[in-house]
CSV table of N, CA and C in Angstrom, one decimal:
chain,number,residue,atom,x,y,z
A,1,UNK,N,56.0,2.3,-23.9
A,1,UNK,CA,54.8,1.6,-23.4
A,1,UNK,C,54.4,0.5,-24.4
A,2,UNK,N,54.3,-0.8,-23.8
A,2,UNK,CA,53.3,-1.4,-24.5
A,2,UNK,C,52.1,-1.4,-25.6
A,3,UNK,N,52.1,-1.6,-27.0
A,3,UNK,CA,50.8,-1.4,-27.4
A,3,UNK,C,50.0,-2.4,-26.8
A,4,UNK,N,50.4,-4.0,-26.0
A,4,UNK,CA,48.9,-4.6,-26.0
A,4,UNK,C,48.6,-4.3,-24.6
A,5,UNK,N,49.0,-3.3,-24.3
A,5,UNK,CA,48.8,-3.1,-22.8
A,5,UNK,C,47.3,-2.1,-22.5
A,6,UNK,N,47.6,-1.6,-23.6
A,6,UNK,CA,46.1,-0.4,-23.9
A,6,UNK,C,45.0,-1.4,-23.9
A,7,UNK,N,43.9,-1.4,-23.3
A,7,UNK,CA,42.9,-2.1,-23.6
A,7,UNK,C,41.8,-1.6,-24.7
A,8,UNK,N,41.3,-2.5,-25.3
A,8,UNK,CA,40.5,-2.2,-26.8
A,8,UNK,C,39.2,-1.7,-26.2
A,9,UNK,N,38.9,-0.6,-27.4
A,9,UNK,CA,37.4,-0.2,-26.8
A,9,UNK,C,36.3,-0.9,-27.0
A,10,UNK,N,35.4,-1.1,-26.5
A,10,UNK,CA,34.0,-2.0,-26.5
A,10,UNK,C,33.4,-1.6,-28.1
A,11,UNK,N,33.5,-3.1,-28.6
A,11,UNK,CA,32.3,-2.9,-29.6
A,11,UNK,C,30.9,-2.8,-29.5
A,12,UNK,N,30.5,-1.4,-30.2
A,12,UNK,CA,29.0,-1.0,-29.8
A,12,UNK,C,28.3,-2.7,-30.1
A,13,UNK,N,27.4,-2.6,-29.2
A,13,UNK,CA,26.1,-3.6,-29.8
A,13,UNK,C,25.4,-4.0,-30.5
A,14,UNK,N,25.3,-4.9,-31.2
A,14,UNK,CA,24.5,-5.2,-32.6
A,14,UNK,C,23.7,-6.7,-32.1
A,15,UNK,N,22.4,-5.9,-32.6
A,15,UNK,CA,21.1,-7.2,-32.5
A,15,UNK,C,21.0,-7.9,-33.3
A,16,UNK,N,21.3,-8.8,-33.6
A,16,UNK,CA,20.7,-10.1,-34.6
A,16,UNK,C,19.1,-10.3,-35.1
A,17,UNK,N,18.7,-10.3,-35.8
A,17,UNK,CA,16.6,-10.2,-36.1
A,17,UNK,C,16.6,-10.9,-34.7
A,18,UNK,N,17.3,-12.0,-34.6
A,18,UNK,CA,16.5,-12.6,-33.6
A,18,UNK,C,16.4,-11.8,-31.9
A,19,UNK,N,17.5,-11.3,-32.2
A,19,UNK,CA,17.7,-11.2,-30.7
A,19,UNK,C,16.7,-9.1,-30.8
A,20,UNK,N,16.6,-8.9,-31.6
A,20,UNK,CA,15.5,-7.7,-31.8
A,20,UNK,C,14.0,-8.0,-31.6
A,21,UNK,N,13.6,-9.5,-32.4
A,21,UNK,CA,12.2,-10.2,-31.8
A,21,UNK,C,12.0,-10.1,-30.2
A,22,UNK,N,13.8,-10.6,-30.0
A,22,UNK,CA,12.9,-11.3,-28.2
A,22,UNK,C,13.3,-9.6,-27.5
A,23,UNK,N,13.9,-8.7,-28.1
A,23,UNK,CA,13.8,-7.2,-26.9
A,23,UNK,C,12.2,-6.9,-27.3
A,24,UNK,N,11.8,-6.7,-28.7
A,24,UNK,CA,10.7,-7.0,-29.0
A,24,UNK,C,9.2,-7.1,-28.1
A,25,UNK,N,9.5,-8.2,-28.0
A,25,UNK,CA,8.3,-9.5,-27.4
A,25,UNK,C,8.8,-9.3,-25.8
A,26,UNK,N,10.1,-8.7,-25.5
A,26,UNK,CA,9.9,-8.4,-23.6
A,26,UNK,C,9.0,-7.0,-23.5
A,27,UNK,N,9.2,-6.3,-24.4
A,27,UNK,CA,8.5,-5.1,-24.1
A,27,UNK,C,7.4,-4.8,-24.9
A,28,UNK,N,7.2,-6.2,-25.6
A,28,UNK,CA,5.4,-6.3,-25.5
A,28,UNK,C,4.5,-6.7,-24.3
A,29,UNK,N,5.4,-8.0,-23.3
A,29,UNK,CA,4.9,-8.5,-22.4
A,29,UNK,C,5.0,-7.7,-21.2
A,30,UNK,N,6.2,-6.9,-20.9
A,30,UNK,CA,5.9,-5.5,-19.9
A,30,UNK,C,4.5,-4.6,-20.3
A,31,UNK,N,4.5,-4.3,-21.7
A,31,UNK,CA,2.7,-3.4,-22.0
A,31,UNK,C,1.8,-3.7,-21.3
A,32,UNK,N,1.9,-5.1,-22.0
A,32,UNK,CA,0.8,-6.1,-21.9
A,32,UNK,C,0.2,-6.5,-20.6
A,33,UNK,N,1.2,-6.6,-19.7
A,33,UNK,CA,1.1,-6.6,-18.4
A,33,UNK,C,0.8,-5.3,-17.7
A,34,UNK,N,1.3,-4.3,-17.9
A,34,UNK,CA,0.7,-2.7,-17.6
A,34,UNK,C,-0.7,-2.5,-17.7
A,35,UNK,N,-0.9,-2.9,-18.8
A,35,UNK,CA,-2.6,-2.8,-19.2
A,35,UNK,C,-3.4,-3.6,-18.5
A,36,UNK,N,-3.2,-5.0,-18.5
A,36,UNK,CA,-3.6,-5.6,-17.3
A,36,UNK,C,-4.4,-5.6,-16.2
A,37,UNK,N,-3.2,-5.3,-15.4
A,37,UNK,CA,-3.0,-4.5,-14.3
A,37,UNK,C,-3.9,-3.5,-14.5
A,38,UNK,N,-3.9,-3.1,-15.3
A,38,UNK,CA,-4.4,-1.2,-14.7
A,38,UNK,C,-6.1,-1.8,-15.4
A,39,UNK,N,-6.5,-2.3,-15.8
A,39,UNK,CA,-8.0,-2.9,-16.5
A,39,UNK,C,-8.0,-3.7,-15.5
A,40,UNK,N,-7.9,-4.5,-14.4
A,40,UNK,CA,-8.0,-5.2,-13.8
A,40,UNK,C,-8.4,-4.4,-12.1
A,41,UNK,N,-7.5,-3.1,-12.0
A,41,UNK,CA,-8.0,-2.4,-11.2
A,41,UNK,C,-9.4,-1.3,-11.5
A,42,UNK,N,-9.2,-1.0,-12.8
A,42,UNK,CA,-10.6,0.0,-13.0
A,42,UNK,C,-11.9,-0.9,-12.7
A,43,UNK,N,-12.0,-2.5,-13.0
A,43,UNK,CA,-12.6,-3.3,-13.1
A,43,UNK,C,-13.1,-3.8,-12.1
A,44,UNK,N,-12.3,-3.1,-10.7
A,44,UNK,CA,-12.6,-4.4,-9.8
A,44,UNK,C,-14.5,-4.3,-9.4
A,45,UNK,N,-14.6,-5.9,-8.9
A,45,UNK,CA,-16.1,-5.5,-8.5
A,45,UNK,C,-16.3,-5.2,-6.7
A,46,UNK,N,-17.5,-4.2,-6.5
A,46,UNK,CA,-17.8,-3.5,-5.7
A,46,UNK,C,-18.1,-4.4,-4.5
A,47,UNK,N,-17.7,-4.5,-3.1
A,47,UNK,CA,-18.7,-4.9,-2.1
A,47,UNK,C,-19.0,-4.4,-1.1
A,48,UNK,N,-19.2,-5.0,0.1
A,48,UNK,CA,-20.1,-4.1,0.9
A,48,UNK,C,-21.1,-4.0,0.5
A,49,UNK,N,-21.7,-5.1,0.0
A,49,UNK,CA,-23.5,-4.3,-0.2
A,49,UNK,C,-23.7,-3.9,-1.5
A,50,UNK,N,-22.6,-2.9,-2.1
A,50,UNK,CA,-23.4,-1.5,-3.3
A,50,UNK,C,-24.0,-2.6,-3.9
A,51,UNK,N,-25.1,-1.6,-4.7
A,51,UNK,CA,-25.3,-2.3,-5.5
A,51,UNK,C,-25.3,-1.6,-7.5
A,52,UNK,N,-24.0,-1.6,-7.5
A,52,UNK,CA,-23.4,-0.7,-9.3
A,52,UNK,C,-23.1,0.5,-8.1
A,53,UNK,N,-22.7,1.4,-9.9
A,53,UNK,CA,-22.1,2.8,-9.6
A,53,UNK,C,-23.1,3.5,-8.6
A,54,UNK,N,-21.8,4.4,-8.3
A,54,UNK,CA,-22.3,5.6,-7.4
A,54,UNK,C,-23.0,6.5,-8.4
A,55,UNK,N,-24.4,7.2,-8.4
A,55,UNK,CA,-24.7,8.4,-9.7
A,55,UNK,C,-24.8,9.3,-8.6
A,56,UNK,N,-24.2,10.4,-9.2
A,56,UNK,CA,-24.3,11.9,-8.7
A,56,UNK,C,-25.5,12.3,-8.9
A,57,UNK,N,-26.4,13.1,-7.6
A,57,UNK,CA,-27.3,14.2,-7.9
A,57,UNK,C,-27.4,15.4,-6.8
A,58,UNK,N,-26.3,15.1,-6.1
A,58,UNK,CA,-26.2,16.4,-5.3
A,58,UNK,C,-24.4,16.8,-5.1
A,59,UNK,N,-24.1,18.1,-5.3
A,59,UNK,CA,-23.0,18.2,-5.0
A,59,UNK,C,-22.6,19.3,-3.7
A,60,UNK,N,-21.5,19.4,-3.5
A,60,UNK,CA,-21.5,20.0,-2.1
A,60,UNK,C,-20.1,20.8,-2.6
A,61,UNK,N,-19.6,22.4,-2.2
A,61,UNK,CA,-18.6,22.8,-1.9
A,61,UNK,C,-17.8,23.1,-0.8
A,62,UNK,N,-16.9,22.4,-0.8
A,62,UNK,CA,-15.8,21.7,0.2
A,62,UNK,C,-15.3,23.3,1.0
A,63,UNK,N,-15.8,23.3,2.0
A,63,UNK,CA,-15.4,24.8,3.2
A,63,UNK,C,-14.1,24.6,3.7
A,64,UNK,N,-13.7,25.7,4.7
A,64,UNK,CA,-12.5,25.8,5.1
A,64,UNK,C,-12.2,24.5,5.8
A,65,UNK,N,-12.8,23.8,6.8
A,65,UNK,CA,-12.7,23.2,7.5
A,65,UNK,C,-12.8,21.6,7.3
A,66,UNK,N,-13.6,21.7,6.2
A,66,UNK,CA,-14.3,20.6,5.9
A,66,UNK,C,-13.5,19.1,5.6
A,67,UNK,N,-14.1,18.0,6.1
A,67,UNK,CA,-13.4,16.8,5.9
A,67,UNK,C,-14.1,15.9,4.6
A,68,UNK,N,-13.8,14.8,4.0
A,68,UNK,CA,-15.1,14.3,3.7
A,68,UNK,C,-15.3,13.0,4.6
A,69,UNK,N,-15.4,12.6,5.5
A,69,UNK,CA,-15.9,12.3,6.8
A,69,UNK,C,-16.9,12.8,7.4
A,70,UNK,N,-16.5,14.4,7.1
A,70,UNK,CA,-17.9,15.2,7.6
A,70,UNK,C,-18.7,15.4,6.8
A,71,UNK,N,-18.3,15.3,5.6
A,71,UNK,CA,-19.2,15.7,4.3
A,71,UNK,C,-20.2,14.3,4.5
A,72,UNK,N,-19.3,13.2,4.8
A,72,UNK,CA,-20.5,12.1,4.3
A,72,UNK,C,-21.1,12.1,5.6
A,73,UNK,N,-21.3,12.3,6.9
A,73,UNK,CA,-22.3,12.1,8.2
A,73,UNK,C,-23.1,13.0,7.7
A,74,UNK,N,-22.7,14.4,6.9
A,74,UNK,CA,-23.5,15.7,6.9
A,74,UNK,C,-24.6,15.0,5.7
A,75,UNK,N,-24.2,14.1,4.5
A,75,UNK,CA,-25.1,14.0,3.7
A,75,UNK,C,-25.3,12.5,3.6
A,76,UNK,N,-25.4,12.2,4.4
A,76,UNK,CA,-25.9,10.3,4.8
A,76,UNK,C,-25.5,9.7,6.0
A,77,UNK,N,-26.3,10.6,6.8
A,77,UNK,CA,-26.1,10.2,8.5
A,77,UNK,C,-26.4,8.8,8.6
A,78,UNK,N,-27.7,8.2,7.8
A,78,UNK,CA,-27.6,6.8,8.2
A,78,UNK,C,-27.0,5.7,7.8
A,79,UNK,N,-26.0,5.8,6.5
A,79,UNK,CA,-25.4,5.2,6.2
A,79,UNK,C,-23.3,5.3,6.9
A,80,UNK,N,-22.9,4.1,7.0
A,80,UNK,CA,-21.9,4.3,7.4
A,80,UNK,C,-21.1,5.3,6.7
A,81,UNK,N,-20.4,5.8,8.0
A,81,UNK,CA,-19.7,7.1,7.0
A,81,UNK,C,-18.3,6.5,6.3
A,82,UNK,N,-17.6,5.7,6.4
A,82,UNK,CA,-16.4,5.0,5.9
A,82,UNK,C,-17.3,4.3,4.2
A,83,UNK,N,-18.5,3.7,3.8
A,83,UNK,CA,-19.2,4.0,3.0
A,83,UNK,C,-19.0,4.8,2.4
A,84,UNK,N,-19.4,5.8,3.2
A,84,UNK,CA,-19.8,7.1,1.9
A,84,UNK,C,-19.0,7.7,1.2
A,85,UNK,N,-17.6,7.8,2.3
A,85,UNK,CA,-16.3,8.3,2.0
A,85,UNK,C,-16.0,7.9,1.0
A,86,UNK,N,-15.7,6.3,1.2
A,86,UNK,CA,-15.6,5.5,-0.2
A,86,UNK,C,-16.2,5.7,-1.8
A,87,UNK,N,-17.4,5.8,-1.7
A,87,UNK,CA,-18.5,5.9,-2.6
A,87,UNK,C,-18.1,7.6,-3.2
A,88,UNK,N,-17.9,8.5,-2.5
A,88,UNK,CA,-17.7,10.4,-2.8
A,88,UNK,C,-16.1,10.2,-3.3
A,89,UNK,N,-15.0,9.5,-3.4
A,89,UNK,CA,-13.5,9.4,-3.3
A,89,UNK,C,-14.0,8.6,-4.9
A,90,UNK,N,-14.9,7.6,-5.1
A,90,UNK,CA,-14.8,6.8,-6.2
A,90,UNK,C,-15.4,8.0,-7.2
A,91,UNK,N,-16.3,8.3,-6.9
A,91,UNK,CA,-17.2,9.2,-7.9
A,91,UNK,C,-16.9,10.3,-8.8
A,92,UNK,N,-16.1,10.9,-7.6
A,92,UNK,CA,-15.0,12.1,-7.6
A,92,UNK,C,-13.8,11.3,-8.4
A,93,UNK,N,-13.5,10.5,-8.3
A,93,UNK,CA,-11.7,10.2,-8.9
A,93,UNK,C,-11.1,10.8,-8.5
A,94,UNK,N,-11.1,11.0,-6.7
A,94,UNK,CA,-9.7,11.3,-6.2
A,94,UNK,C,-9.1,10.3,-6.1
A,95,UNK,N,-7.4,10.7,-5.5
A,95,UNK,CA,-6.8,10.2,-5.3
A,95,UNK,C,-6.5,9.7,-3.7
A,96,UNK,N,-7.1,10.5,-2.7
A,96,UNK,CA,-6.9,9.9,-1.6
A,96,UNK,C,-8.4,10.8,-1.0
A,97,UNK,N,-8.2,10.7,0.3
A,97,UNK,CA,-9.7,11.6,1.2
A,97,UNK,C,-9.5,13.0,1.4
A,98,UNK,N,-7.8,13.5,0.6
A,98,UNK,CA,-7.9,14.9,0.7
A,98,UNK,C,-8.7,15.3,0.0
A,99,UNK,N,-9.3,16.6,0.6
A,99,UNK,CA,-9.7,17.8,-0.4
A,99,UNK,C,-9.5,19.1,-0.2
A,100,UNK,N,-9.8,20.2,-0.6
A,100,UNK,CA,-9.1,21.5,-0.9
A,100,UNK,C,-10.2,22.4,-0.6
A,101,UNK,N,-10.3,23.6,0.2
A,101,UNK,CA,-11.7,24.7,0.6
A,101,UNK,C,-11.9,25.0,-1.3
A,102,UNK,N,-13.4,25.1,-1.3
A,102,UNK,CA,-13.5,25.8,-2.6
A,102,UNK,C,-14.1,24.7,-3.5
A,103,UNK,N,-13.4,23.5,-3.7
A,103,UNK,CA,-13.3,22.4,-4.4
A,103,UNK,C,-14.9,21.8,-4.1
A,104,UNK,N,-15.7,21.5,-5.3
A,104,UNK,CA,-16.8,20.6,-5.5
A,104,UNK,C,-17.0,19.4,-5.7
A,105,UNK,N,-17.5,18.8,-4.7
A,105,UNK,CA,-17.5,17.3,-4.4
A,105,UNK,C,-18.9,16.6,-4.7
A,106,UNK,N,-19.0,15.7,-5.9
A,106,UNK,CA,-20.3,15.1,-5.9
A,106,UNK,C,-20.2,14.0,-4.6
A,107,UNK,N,-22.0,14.5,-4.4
A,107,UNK,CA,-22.4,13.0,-3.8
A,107,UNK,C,-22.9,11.9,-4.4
A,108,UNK,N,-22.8,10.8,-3.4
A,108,UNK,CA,-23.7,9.6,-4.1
A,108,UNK,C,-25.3,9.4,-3.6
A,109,UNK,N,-25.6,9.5,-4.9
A,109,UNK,CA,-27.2,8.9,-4.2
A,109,UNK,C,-27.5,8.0,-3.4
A,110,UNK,N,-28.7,8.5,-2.8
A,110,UNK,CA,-29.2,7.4,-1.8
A,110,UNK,C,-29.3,5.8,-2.1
């Protein structure tokens, strides 16, 4: 057989300073951009009316059946319930309108 028929193995990779700045400086600008993003969403400002944060002073424990749909008609009939949901989901830091029997849910003040 051929020796030049064998193909040669790959030389590992070697960065140059320079070329270590710029992997560097990409995965400073990916961070950078993460953070961003993610301060740009904790940040966003409120509409519909509010006016600032929701503050807690009543809380409710979430029953078998319970939605929070129903939680918010049950504790702010006059305000829209899609509102309130909103406002009980921010306050709370869930992640969606599920909740769990057992589970304690602040409300938002009037």
């Amino acid at each position: 057989m051929n020796s030049s028929a064998r193909p040669h193995p790959a030389a590992p990779v070697r960065l140059t300073r320079r070329g270590r700045v710029v992997v560097v400086g990409a995965v400073a600008l990916v961070l950078l951009a993460g953070f961003w993003t993610g301060a740009r969403h904790g940040a966003r400002a409120t509409s519909g009316g509010e006016r600032g944060p929701a503050v807690a002073r009543e809380s409710v424990v979430v029953g078998p059946h319970d939605t929070l749909w129903g939680i918010a008609v049950r504790a702010r009939p006059e305000v829209d319930p899609r509102v309130t949901v909103q406002r009980i989901i921010d306050l709370n830091a869930l992640s969606g309108a599920v909740v769990n029997p057992g589970q304690k849910v602040y409300i938002p003040a009037r």
